[in-house]
Amino acid sequence: MTLPRTCTNFVPGATICYMTIPAGGGDPVSDLRASLEGAKALIEMDDAHGARAQVIQCLDDVEVLCGRDPLDTSGMRLAERLGGLDPASVTAEAGEVIAQTLRLGLRSAMQANDVATALPFGRAALRFADHLGLPVLAAQAHNDLATVYGVRDFHERAIHHLRSGIEELERAGEPVLPALVNNLGNVYMESDRVEEALACFDRAVKDSAEREDVFRSAIALANRGRALGALRRHAAAIESLESALGMFRSLGRKAYVAATLAKLGTAHAATGDLRVALRLYEEAKGLSADESLPFRGEVAEGLGRVLLEAGRYAEALPELELAADLHPQGGAERAAADMLREQARALSLMGRYEEAYDRLERHLEASEALQRQHGEVLVGVLLVELEAGLAQDNELPIVTGRVLAEANRALRAQAERLERMSATDELTQVHNRRFLNGRLEDEVGRCRQDKGTDLCLVLFDIDNFKAINDRYSHIVGDEVLKVAAQVLDRTFRRTDVVARWGGEEFAVLLVGTGKPAAGPVTEKAREAIKAAPWAEIADDLEVTVSAGIAAFSELEGAPQALELLKLADRRLYEAKRSGRDRVSAGG
């Protein structure tokens, strides 16, 4: 018989609530069901830790029902205790209550951020649900396991569990839970599989409408709008988001109204309509002033980005700083690190270069720390999986080898991504100034040592770029920079170094090349940029560049990299002064 249990839920400044779960009078199934209701009540009171403890305490009852003596298992680890439960040893009635208990153990551990408890409970819940033919409970367990993996960026495992949950329901002829489909779409979005995400959101919209669930319909429509925007289908994105906004307003869901206004602002900004975008963001900001509401970080981030695009850098900076402060409160540490990079961009555009450099360094340090943490989490989760899923001890060396191999691959990939990030301009995806400076120093040093080797540096500048931003918007200006970078990258050799030098300037380092060879390819690049299909970006848009070429062999003595840069910059100025849309290579 189960003894009475007392559960406590304490919130600072609030009345303490005591809940006593009475014994069931000698019926183990009734006792377990009563304890289960108590754990559910704790979940409803947001006491995930208390619920987890309650479920673990219920394991004695579960083991008795499965024909095991709790005294025999008292020294075992949780994974061993749960792995030894046999669904074939219990009646259907007892099995269903046990399955619900195990799933609640998974759910409470998931909400308590306890992966070491969640995964063994999840495996056991699925084993009982599958044996007893409980497809809805199995689907719910798959959904919870997907959350455990998804928040740790194990996207493939999350996708596996969500698809398995959907398949369980479809095979059983049960209605598919819209939350499963919607969550699958969100994981696809995180994995940059946007077309698949859109298909999920379309299905979630349809399923929620059939259930007449207005709130879920609105969530699915908002996510659908986000996916359409990522696919640059801006008109359809705006239509979907406006529908979601109307539903959230009718339901009085203030936080969701603010978040959807922000998404609409982003969609309008993508079309170049910054005036409407700013109006929507200001309304969202007003609604999210309540510090108790979620999504405040997303609103501040979006407003900061749009203010940057509108050229209002001084106003953008405090919004980006606010977003960096708010994101960690919702567990969005990576988004907070990204805000440091955007702050650096704003400071640079205001001419505050030392502060910008400091923020960029902090961004790189934060990104490196997050990568290290993710590697540690990766190893930890894999080891928990190992412990929870091993059938025999002699499998340990094989599985451990696989775990370590997967961990090493992931850590190497993370290190490579970080290295690329530190050397690549985010907008144009060519090299950045930092990388080019390093290569320039190396190549100039090589030329000083090997007197027969030459080197050319070309500086390109997009003509009248400020006028393009003013007339067409900063969104169009960014597209111009991207296309110009692509043209330069295609035109020059793979051994040359194409980099964004800053603002609307690009630099190209032609390794082992003298001025006679550099001149024609630079002219080719100038002509290719002029001939690019600019009208596809904006009506009547025309883009030209000016360029200056400097060769190492033109300099006397043992020149430094800075001298080559200064000469290329003078030549670029000569091209600008001579009427633009031309190349200057000196005499």
Coordinates of C-alpha atoms in Angstrom, one line a residue:
M1 CA 0.0 0.0 0.0
T2 CA 1.2 3.5 -0.8
L3 CA 1.7 5.9 2.1
P4 CA 0.2 9.4 2.0
R5 CA 2.5 11.8 0.2
T6 CA 2.7 15.5 0.8
C7 CA 3.7 17.8 -2.1
T8 CA 4.8 21.4 -1.8
N9 CA 4.8 24.1 -4.4
F10 CA 6.5 27.3 -3.2
V11 CA 6.7 30.7 -5.0
P12 CA 8.5 33.5 -3.2
G13 CA 6.0 36.0 -1.8
A14 CA 3.1 33.6 -2.3
T15 CA 1.1 31.4 0.0
I16 CA 2.5 27.9 0.4
C17 CA 0.2 25.2 -1.0
Y18 CA 0.2 21.8 0.5
M19 CA -1.3 18.9 -1.4
T20 CA -1.8 15.5 0.3
I21 CA -2.4 12.5 -1.9
P22 CA -4.4 9.9 0.0
A23 CA -3.6 6.2 -0.1
G24 CA -5.8 4.2 -2.4
G25 CA -7.0 1.7 0.3
G26 CA -4.8 -1.2 -0.7
D27 CA -5.3 -1.3 -4.5
P28 CA -1.9 -0.7 -6.1
V29 CA -3.4 0.5 -9.4
S30 CA -5.6 3.0 -7.5
D31 CA -2.7 4.2 -5.4
L32 CA -0.6 4.7 -8.5
R33 CA -3.4 6.6 -10.3
A34 CA -3.8 8.9 -7.2
S35 CA -0.1 9.6 -7.2
L36 CA -0.2 10.3 -10.9
E37 CA -3.0 12.9 -10.5
G38 CA -0.8 14.5 -7.8
A39 CA 2.1 14.8 -10.2
K40 CA -0.1 16.2 -12.9
A41 CA -1.3 18.9 -10.5
L42 CA 2.3 19.8 -9.8
I43 CA 2.9 20.2 -13.5
E44 CA -0.1 22.5 -13.7
M45 CA 1.4 24.6 -10.9
D46 CA 4.6 24.8 -13.0
D47 CA 6.5 22.7 -10.4
A48 CA 8.3 20.4 -12.8
H49 CA 10.9 19.5 -10.2
G50 CA 8.3 18.5 -7.7
A51 CA 6.4 16.4 -10.3
R52 CA 9.6 14.7 -11.3
A53 CA 10.4 13.8 -7.7
Q54 CA 6.8 12.5 -7.3
V55 CA 7.0 10.2 -10.3
I56 CA 10.4 8.8 -9.3
Q57 CA 8.8 8.1 -5.9
C58 CA 6.0 6.2 -7.7
L59 CA 8.5 3.8 -9.2
D60 CA 8.2 1.6 -6.2
D61 CA 4.5 1.1 -7.0
V62 CA 5.3 0.5 -10.6
E63 CA 7.8 -2.2 -9.8
V64 CA 5.4 -3.9 -7.5
L65 CA 2.8 -4.0 -10.3
C66 CA 5.5 -5.4 -12.6
G67 CA 6.3 -8.2 -10.1
R68 CA 9.6 -6.8 -8.9
D69 CA 10.7 -6.1 -5.3
P70 CA 11.7 -2.4 -4.9
L71 CA 14.3 -3.5 -2.3
D72 CA 16.1 -5.5 -5.0
T73 CA 16.4 -2.4 -7.2
S74 CA 17.1 0.3 -4.6
G75 CA 20.8 0.5 -5.5
M76 CA 20.2 0.6 -9.3
R77 CA 20.6 3.6 -11.5
L78 CA 17.3 5.0 -12.9
A79 CA 18.1 3.8 -16.4
E80 CA 18.5 0.2 -15.1
R81 CA 15.3 0.3 -13.0
L82 CA 13.3 1.6 -16.0
G83 CA 14.9 -0.7 -18.4
G84 CA 13.9 -3.7 -16.3
L85 CA 10.2 -3.0 -16.4
D86 CA 8.3 -5.5 -18.5
P87 CA 5.0 -4.4 -20.1
A88 CA 4.1 -8.1 -20.7
S89 CA 4.1 -8.7 -16.9
V90 CA 1.1 -6.5 -16.1
T91 CA -2.6 -6.3 -16.9
A92 CA -3.9 -3.9 -19.5
E93 CA -5.4 -1.6 -16.8
A94 CA -2.2 -1.5 -14.8
G95 CA -0.1 -1.2 -18.0
E96 CA -2.0 1.9 -19.1
V97 CA -1.5 3.7 -15.7
I98 CA 2.1 2.7 -15.7
A99 CA 2.6 4.1 -19.3
Q100 CA 0.9 7.3 -18.2
T101 CA 3.2 7.5 -15.2
L102 CA 6.3 6.9 -17.3
R103 CA 5.2 9.6 -19.8
L104 CA 4.7 12.0 -17.0
G105 CA 8.2 11.2 -15.7
L106 CA 9.4 12.2 -19.2
R107 CA 7.4 15.3 -19.4
S108 CA 8.3 16.6 -15.9
A109 CA 12.0 15.8 -16.5
M110 CA 11.8 17.6 -19.9
Q111 CA 10.4 20.7 -18.2
A112 CA 12.9 20.5 -15.4
N113 CA 15.7 20.4 -18.1
D114 CA 16.9 17.0 -16.8
V115 CA 17.9 15.0 -19.8
A116 CA 19.5 12.2 -17.7
T117 CA 16.0 11.5 -16.3
A118 CA 13.9 12.3 -19.4
L119 CA 15.5 9.9 -21.9
P120 CA 15.2 6.7 -19.7
F121 CA 11.6 7.6 -18.9
G122 CA 10.9 8.3 -22.6
R123 CA 12.3 5.0 -23.7
A124 CA 10.3 3.1 -21.1
A125 CA 7.1 5.1 -21.9
L126 CA 7.4 4.2 -25.6
R127 CA 8.0 0.5 -24.8
F128 CA 4.8 0.3 -22.7
A129 CA 2.8 2.4 -25.2
D130 CA 3.8 0.2 -28.1
H131 CA 3.2 -3.1 -26.3
L132 CA -0.2 -2.0 -25.0
G133 CA -1.4 -0.4 -28.3
L134 CA -1.6 3.2 -27.0
P135 CA -0.8 5.3 -30.0
V136 CA -1.9 8.7 -28.6
L137 CA 0.3 8.3 -25.6
A138 CA 3.2 7.1 -27.8
A139 CA 2.8 10.1 -30.0
Q140 CA 2.9 12.4 -26.9
A141 CA 6.0 10.7 -25.7
H142 CA 7.7 11.2 -29.1
N143 CA 6.7 14.8 -29.0
D144 CA 8.3 15.3 -25.6
L145 CA 11.4 13.5 -26.6
A146 CA 11.6 15.7 -29.7
T147 CA 11.6 18.7 -27.4
V148 CA 14.4 17.2 -25.2
Y149 CA 16.6 16.8 -28.4
G150 CA 15.4 20.0 -30.2
V151 CA 16.3 22.5 -27.5
R152 CA 19.8 21.0 -27.6
D153 CA 20.1 21.3 -31.4
F154 CA 19.9 17.6 -32.0
H155 CA 17.7 18.3 -35.0
E156 CA 17.8 14.9 -36.7
R157 CA 16.8 13.1 -33.5
A158 CA 14.0 15.6 -32.9
I159 CA 12.8 15.1 -36.5
H160 CA 12.9 11.3 -36.0
H161 CA 10.7 11.4 -32.9
L162 CA 8.2 13.9 -34.4
R163 CA 7.8 11.8 -37.6
S164 CA 7.5 8.6 -35.5
G165 CA 4.7 10.2 -33.5
I166 CA 2.8 11.2 -36.6
E167 CA 3.2 7.7 -38.1
E168 CA 2.0 6.1 -34.9
L169 CA -1.3 8.1 -35.1
E170 CA -1.7 7.6 -38.8
R171 CA -1.2 3.8 -38.6
A172 CA -3.8 3.6 -35.8
G173 CA -6.3 5.8 -37.7
E174 CA -6.2 8.5 -35.0
P175 CA -6.3 12.2 -35.8
V176 CA -2.8 13.6 -36.0
L177 CA -2.1 16.1 -33.2
P178 CA -1.5 19.6 -34.8
A179 CA 1.2 20.2 -32.2
L180 CA 3.3 17.4 -33.7
V181 CA 3.1 18.7 -37.2
N182 CA 3.7 22.3 -36.1
N183 CA 6.7 21.3 -34.0
L184 CA 8.1 19.3 -36.9
G185 CA 7.9 22.4 -39.1
N186 CA 9.7 24.4 -36.5
V187 CA 12.6 21.9 -36.4
Y188 CA 12.7 21.9 -40.2
M189 CA 13.0 25.7 -40.0
E190 CA 15.9 25.4 -37.6
S191 CA 17.6 22.9 -40.0
D192 CA 17.1 25.3 -43.0
R193 CA 14.7 22.8 -44.6
V194 CA 12.2 25.5 -45.3
E195 CA 10.1 23.8 -48.1
E196 CA 9.5 20.9 -45.7
A197 CA 8.7 23.3 -42.9
L198 CA 6.1 25.0 -45.1
A199 CA 4.4 21.7 -45.9
C200 CA 4.2 21.0 -42.2
F201 CA 2.7 24.4 -41.4
D202 CA 0.2 24.1 -44.3
R203 CA -1.0 20.8 -42.8
A204 CA -1.1 22.2 -39.3
V205 CA -3.3 25.1 -40.6
K206 CA -5.7 22.6 -42.2
D207 CA -5.8 20.2 -39.2
S208 CA -6.3 23.0 -36.6
A209 CA -9.1 24.5 -38.7
E210 CA -10.9 21.1 -38.9
R211 CA -10.7 20.9 -35.1
E212 CA -12.0 24.5 -34.9
D213 CA -9.0 25.3 -32.7
V214 CA -8.6 29.0 -33.3
F215 CA -5.4 29.4 -31.2
R216 CA -3.6 26.5 -32.9
S217 CA -4.8 27.8 -36.3
A218 CA -3.3 31.2 -35.5
I219 CA 0.0 29.7 -34.4
A220 CA 0.2 27.6 -37.6
L221 CA -0.6 30.6 -39.8
A222 CA 2.1 32.7 -38.1
N223 CA 4.6 29.9 -38.6
R224 CA 3.5 29.5 -42.2
G225 CA 4.1 33.2 -42.8
R226 CA 7.6 32.9 -41.3
A227 CA 8.4 30.1 -43.7
L228 CA 7.0 31.9 -46.7
G229 CA 9.1 34.9 -45.8
A230 CA 12.2 32.7 -45.7
L231 CA 11.3 31.6 -49.2
R232 CA 10.9 35.3 -50.3
R233 CA 7.2 34.8 -51.1
H234 CA 6.6 38.1 -49.3
A235 CA 3.0 38.8 -50.4
A236 CA 1.8 35.4 -49.3
A237 CA 3.8 35.7 -46.0
I238 CA 2.1 39.0 -45.2
E239 CA -1.4 37.6 -46.0
S240 CA -0.8 34.6 -43.7
L241 CA 0.6 36.7 -40.9
E242 CA -2.3 39.2 -41.1
S243 CA -4.8 36.3 -40.8
A244 CA -2.9 35.0 -37.7
L245 CA -2.8 38.5 -36.2
G246 CA -6.6 38.8 -36.5
M247 CA -7.1 35.5 -34.7
F248 CA -4.7 36.4 -31.9
R249 CA -6.5 39.8 -31.5
S250 CA -9.9 38.1 -31.3
L251 CA -8.6 35.7 -28.6
G252 CA -7.0 38.6 -26.6
R253 CA -3.6 36.9 -26.6
K254 CA -1.5 40.0 -26.1
A255 CA 1.9 38.4 -26.3
Y256 CA 1.1 36.6 -29.5
V257 CA -0.3 39.8 -31.0
A258 CA 3.0 41.5 -30.3
A259 CA 5.1 38.6 -31.7
T260 CA 3.0 38.5 -34.9
L261 CA 3.2 42.3 -35.4
A262 CA 7.0 41.9 -35.2
K263 CA 6.9 39.1 -37.8
L264 CA 4.7 41.3 -40.0
G265 CA 7.3 44.1 -39.6
T266 CA 10.0 41.8 -40.8
A267 CA 7.9 40.7 -43.8
H268 CA 7.3 44.4 -44.8
A269 CA 10.9 45.3 -44.3
A270 CA 11.9 42.4 -46.7
T271 CA 9.7 44.1 -49.4
G272 CA 11.5 47.4 -48.8
D273 CA 8.6 49.1 -47.1
L274 CA 10.4 50.3 -44.0
R275 CA 7.8 52.9 -43.1
V276 CA 5.1 50.2 -42.5
A277 CA 7.7 47.9 -40.9
L278 CA 8.6 50.5 -38.3
R279 CA 5.0 51.3 -37.6
L280 CA 4.3 47.6 -36.9
Y281 CA 7.3 47.3 -34.7
E282 CA 6.5 50.3 -32.7
E283 CA 3.0 48.9 -32.0
A284 CA 4.6 45.6 -31.0
K285 CA 7.0 47.3 -28.7
G286 CA 4.1 49.1 -27.0
L287 CA 2.3 45.8 -26.4
S288 CA 5.4 44.0 -25.1
A289 CA 6.3 46.7 -22.5
D290 CA 4.8 44.3 -19.9
E291 CA 7.9 42.6 -18.5
S292 CA 5.9 39.4 -17.7
L293 CA 5.2 38.7 -21.4
P294 CA 7.3 36.4 -23.5
F295 CA 8.8 37.3 -27.0
R296 CA 10.1 40.7 -25.8
G297 CA 13.6 39.9 -27.0
E298 CA 12.3 39.0 -30.5
V299 CA 10.4 42.3 -30.7
A300 CA 13.5 44.3 -29.6
E301 CA 15.7 42.4 -32.0
G302 CA 13.4 42.9 -35.0
L303 CA 13.0 46.6 -34.3
G304 CA 16.7 47.1 -33.9
R305 CA 17.3 45.4 -37.3
V306 CA 14.7 47.5 -39.1
L307 CA 16.1 50.7 -37.6
L308 CA 19.5 49.7 -38.9
E309 CA 18.1 49.2 -42.4
A310 CA 16.4 52.6 -42.1
G311 CA 19.8 54.2 -41.4
R312 CA 18.7 55.2 -37.8
Y313 CA 21.8 53.7 -36.2
A314 CA 21.7 55.6 -32.9
E315 CA 18.1 54.4 -32.3
A316 CA 18.9 50.8 -33.4
L317 CA 21.7 50.3 -30.9
P318 CA 19.7 50.5 -27.6
E319 CA 17.1 48.0 -29.1
L320 CA 19.9 45.6 -30.0
E321 CA 21.4 45.9 -26.6
L322 CA 18.0 45.3 -25.0
A323 CA 17.5 42.2 -27.1
A324 CA 20.9 40.9 -26.0
D325 CA 19.7 41.3 -22.4
L326 CA 16.3 39.7 -22.9
H327 CA 17.2 36.7 -25.1
P328 CA 19.0 34.7 -22.3
Q329 CA 15.9 35.0 -20.2
G330 CA 14.1 32.8 -22.7
G331 CA 17.1 30.5 -23.1
A332 CA 18.1 32.1 -26.5
E333 CA 21.9 32.4 -25.7
R334 CA 22.9 32.1 -29.4
A335 CA 20.5 34.9 -30.4
A336 CA 22.0 37.0 -27.6
A337 CA 25.5 36.4 -29.0
D338 CA 24.3 37.4 -32.5
M339 CA 23.1 40.7 -31.1
L340 CA 26.7 41.6 -30.1
R341 CA 27.5 41.3 -33.8
E342 CA 24.6 43.5 -34.8
Q343 CA 25.7 46.0 -32.2
A344 CA 29.1 46.1 -33.7
R345 CA 27.6 46.8 -37.1
A346 CA 25.6 49.7 -35.7
L347 CA 28.6 51.2 -33.9
S348 CA 30.7 50.8 -37.0
L349 CA 28.1 52.7 -39.1
M350 CA 28.1 55.5 -36.5
G351 CA 31.9 55.7 -36.8
R352 CA 32.6 54.3 -33.3
Y353 CA 35.1 51.8 -34.6
E354 CA 36.9 50.9 -31.3
E355 CA 33.6 50.1 -29.6
A356 CA 32.5 48.2 -32.7
Y357 CA 35.7 46.1 -32.6
D358 CA 35.2 45.4 -28.9
R359 CA 31.6 44.2 -29.5
L360 CA 32.8 42.0 -32.3
E361 CA 35.4 40.4 -30.1
R362 CA 32.8 39.8 -27.5
H363 CA 30.6 38.2 -30.1
L364 CA 33.4 35.8 -31.2
E365 CA 34.2 34.9 -27.6
A366 CA 30.5 34.3 -26.8
S367 CA 30.1 32.1 -30.0
E368 CA 33.2 30.1 -29.1
A369 CA 31.9 29.5 -25.6
L370 CA 28.5 28.4 -27.0
Q371 CA 30.2 26.0 -29.3
R372 CA 32.2 24.5 -26.5
Q373 CA 29.1 24.2 -24.4
H374 CA 27.2 22.5 -27.2
G375 CA 30.1 20.0 -27.6
E376 CA 29.9 19.2 -23.9
V377 CA 26.1 18.8 -24.1
L378 CA 26.5 16.6 -27.2
V379 CA 28.8 14.2 -25.3
G380 CA 26.6 14.2 -22.2
V381 CA 23.4 13.4 -24.1
L382 CA 25.1 10.6 -26.1
L383 CA 26.4 9.1 -22.9
V384 CA 22.9 9.2 -21.4
E385 CA 21.6 7.5 -24.5
L386 CA 24.3 4.9 -24.2
E387 CA 23.3 4.1 -20.6
A388 CA 19.6 4.1 -21.3
G389 CA 19.7 2.0 -24.4
L390 CA 22.4 -0.7 -23.9
A391 CA 21.1 -4.2 -23.9
Q392 CA 24.3 -6.0 -22.8
D393 CA 27.4 -4.8 -21.0
N394 CA 29.6 -6.3 -23.7
E395 CA 28.2 -3.8 -26.2
L396 CA 29.8 -1.0 -24.2
P397 CA 33.2 -0.7 -26.1
I398 CA 31.5 -0.7 -29.5
V399 CA 28.8 1.9 -28.6
T400 CA 31.3 4.0 -26.6
G401 CA 33.5 4.2 -29.7
R402 CA 30.5 5.3 -31.8
V403 CA 29.6 7.9 -29.2
L404 CA 33.1 9.4 -29.2
A405 CA 33.4 9.3 -33.0
E406 CA 30.1 11.2 -33.4
A407 CA 31.2 13.7 -30.7
N408 CA 34.5 14.3 -32.3
R409 CA 32.9 14.8 -35.7
A410 CA 30.5 17.3 -34.3
L411 CA 33.2 19.2 -32.4
R412 CA 35.4 19.3 -35.6
A413 CA 32.4 20.6 -37.6
Q414 CA 31.7 23.3 -34.9
A415 CA 35.4 24.4 -34.9
E416 CA 35.3 24.6 -38.7
R417 CA 32.1 26.7 -38.6
L418 CA 33.6 29.1 -36.1
E419 CA 36.8 29.5 -38.2
R420 CA 34.7 30.2 -41.3
M421 CA 32.6 32.7 -39.4
S422 CA 35.7 34.6 -38.1
A423 CA 37.0 34.9 -41.7
T424 CA 33.8 35.5 -43.7
D425 CA 31.6 38.6 -44.2
E426 CA 28.2 37.7 -43.0
L427 CA 26.2 39.6 -45.6
T428 CA 28.2 38.8 -48.8
Q429 CA 29.7 35.5 -47.8
V430 CA 33.1 36.5 -49.2
H431 CA 36.2 36.9 -47.0
N432 CA 36.2 39.8 -44.5
R433 CA 38.7 42.5 -43.9
R434 CA 40.4 40.6 -41.1
F435 CA 41.1 37.6 -43.3
L436 CA 42.4 39.7 -46.2
N437 CA 44.7 41.7 -43.9
G438 CA 46.3 38.5 -42.7
R439 CA 46.8 37.1 -46.3
L440 CA 48.1 40.5 -47.5
E441 CA 50.8 40.6 -44.8
D442 CA 51.8 37.0 -45.7
E443 CA 51.9 37.6 -49.4
V444 CA 53.8 40.9 -49.1
G445 CA 56.3 39.1 -46.9
R446 CA 56.7 36.3 -49.5
C447 CA 57.3 38.9 -52.2
R448 CA 60.0 40.6 -50.1
Q449 CA 61.8 37.3 -49.8
D450 CA 61.4 36.2 -53.4
K451 CA 62.4 39.0 -55.6
G452 CA 60.9 37.4 -58.7
T453 CA 57.4 37.2 -57.3
D454 CA 54.8 40.0 -57.8
L455 CA 51.5 40.7 -56.2
C456 CA 48.5 43.0 -57.1
L457 CA 45.9 44.5 -54.9
V458 CA 42.6 45.8 -56.4
L459 CA 40.2 48.0 -54.5
F460 CA 36.6 48.2 -55.9
D461 CA 34.0 50.8 -54.8
I462 CA 30.4 50.7 -55.8
D463 CA 29.6 54.1 -57.4
N464 CA 26.9 56.3 -55.7
F465 CA 26.0 53.6 -53.2
K466 CA 24.5 56.1 -50.8
A467 CA 22.1 57.2 -53.5
I468 CA 21.1 53.6 -54.1
N469 CA 20.3 53.2 -50.4
D470 CA 18.4 56.5 -50.2
R471 CA 16.3 55.9 -53.3
Y472 CA 15.7 52.1 -53.1
S473 CA 16.2 51.3 -49.4
H474 CA 18.9 49.6 -47.4
I475 CA 17.4 46.2 -48.2
V476 CA 18.1 46.8 -51.9
G477 CA 21.5 48.1 -51.0
D478 CA 22.3 44.8 -49.2
E479 CA 21.2 42.9 -52.3
V480 CA 23.5 45.0 -54.5
L481 CA 26.4 44.2 -52.2
K482 CA 25.6 40.4 -52.3
V483 CA 25.4 40.4 -56.1
A484 CA 28.6 42.4 -56.6
A485 CA 30.4 40.0 -54.3
Q486 CA 29.1 37.0 -56.3
V487 CA 30.3 38.6 -59.6
L488 CA 33.7 39.3 -58.2
D489 CA 34.0 35.8 -56.8
R490 CA 33.1 34.3 -60.2
T491 CA 35.4 36.5 -62.2
F492 CA 38.6 36.1 -60.3
R493 CA 40.6 32.9 -59.8
R494 CA 40.0 30.5 -56.9
T495 CA 43.6 31.3 -55.8
D496 CA 42.8 35.0 -55.6
V497 CA 41.3 36.4 -52.4
V498 CA 38.0 38.3 -52.7
A499 CA 37.0 40.2 -49.6
R500 CA 34.6 42.9 -48.4
W501 CA 36.8 45.7 -47.4
G502 CA 34.1 47.7 -45.6
G503 CA 30.8 49.4 -46.5
E504 CA 30.5 49.3 -50.3
E505 CA 34.2 48.6 -50.9
F506 CA 35.7 45.2 -51.9
A507 CA 39.4 44.2 -52.2
V508 CA 40.9 41.5 -54.4
L509 CA 44.3 40.1 -53.8
L510 CA 45.8 38.6 -57.0
V511 CA 48.5 36.3 -55.7
G512 CA 51.6 35.8 -58.0
T513 CA 50.2 38.3 -60.5
G514 CA 51.7 41.4 -62.0
K515 CA 49.9 44.6 -63.2
P516 CA 49.8 43.6 -66.9
A517 CA 47.7 40.5 -66.1
A518 CA 45.7 42.3 -63.3
G519 CA 44.4 45.1 -65.6
P520 CA 42.4 43.0 -68.1
V521 CA 40.7 40.8 -65.4
T522 CA 39.8 43.9 -63.4
E523 CA 38.2 45.5 -66.4
K524 CA 36.3 42.2 -67.0
A525 CA 35.0 42.4 -63.4
R526 CA 34.0 46.0 -63.8
E527 CA 32.0 45.2 -67.0
A528 CA 30.5 42.1 -65.4
I529 CA 29.1 44.1 -62.5
K530 CA 27.7 46.8 -64.9
A531 CA 26.0 44.1 -67.0
A532 CA 24.4 42.2 -64.0
P533 CA 20.6 41.9 -64.1
W534 CA 20.0 44.7 -61.6
A535 CA 16.5 45.4 -62.7
E536 CA 15.5 42.0 -61.1
I537 CA 16.3 43.6 -57.8
A538 CA 14.6 47.0 -58.4
D539 CA 13.1 48.8 -61.4
D540 CA 15.5 51.1 -63.2
L541 CA 18.4 50.1 -60.9
E542 CA 21.8 50.5 -62.4
V543 CA 25.1 49.7 -60.7
T544 CA 28.7 50.5 -61.7
V545 CA 32.0 50.3 -59.8
S546 CA 35.3 52.1 -59.9
A547 CA 38.6 50.3 -59.2
G548 CA 42.2 51.0 -58.4
I549 CA 45.1 48.6 -59.0
A550 CA 48.5 48.6 -57.2
A551 CA 51.4 46.1 -57.7
F552 CA 54.1 45.2 -55.2
S553 CA 56.7 45.7 -57.9
E554 CA 55.8 49.4 -58.2
L555 CA 57.1 50.1 -54.7
E556 CA 60.7 50.7 -53.8
G557 CA 62.9 49.0 -51.3
A558 CA 61.2 46.5 -48.9
P559 CA 57.7 47.9 -48.7
Q560 CA 55.1 46.9 -46.1
A561 CA 51.5 45.9 -46.8
L562 CA 50.2 49.3 -45.7
E563 CA 52.1 51.0 -48.6
L564 CA 50.4 48.7 -51.1
L565 CA 47.1 49.5 -49.6
K566 CA 47.7 53.2 -49.8
L567 CA 48.7 53.0 -53.4
A568 CA 45.6 51.0 -54.4
D569 CA 43.4 53.5 -52.5
R570 CA 45.0 56.5 -54.4
R571 CA 44.4 54.7 -57.7
L572 CA 40.7 54.1 -56.6
Y573 CA 40.4 57.8 -55.8
E574 CA 41.8 58.7 -59.2
A575 CA 39.1 56.5 -60.9
K576 CA 36.4 58.2 -58.9
R577 CA 37.7 61.7 -59.6
S578 CA 37.9 60.8 -63.4
G579 CA 34.2 60.1 -63.7
R580 CA 33.6 56.7 -62.0
D581 CA 32.8 53.4 -63.8
R582 CA 36.5 52.9 -64.7
V583 CA 39.8 51.3 -63.6
S584 CA 42.9 53.3 -62.7
A585 CA 46.2 51.5 -62.7
G586 CA 48.6 54.5 -62.8
G587 CA 51.2 55.1 -65.4

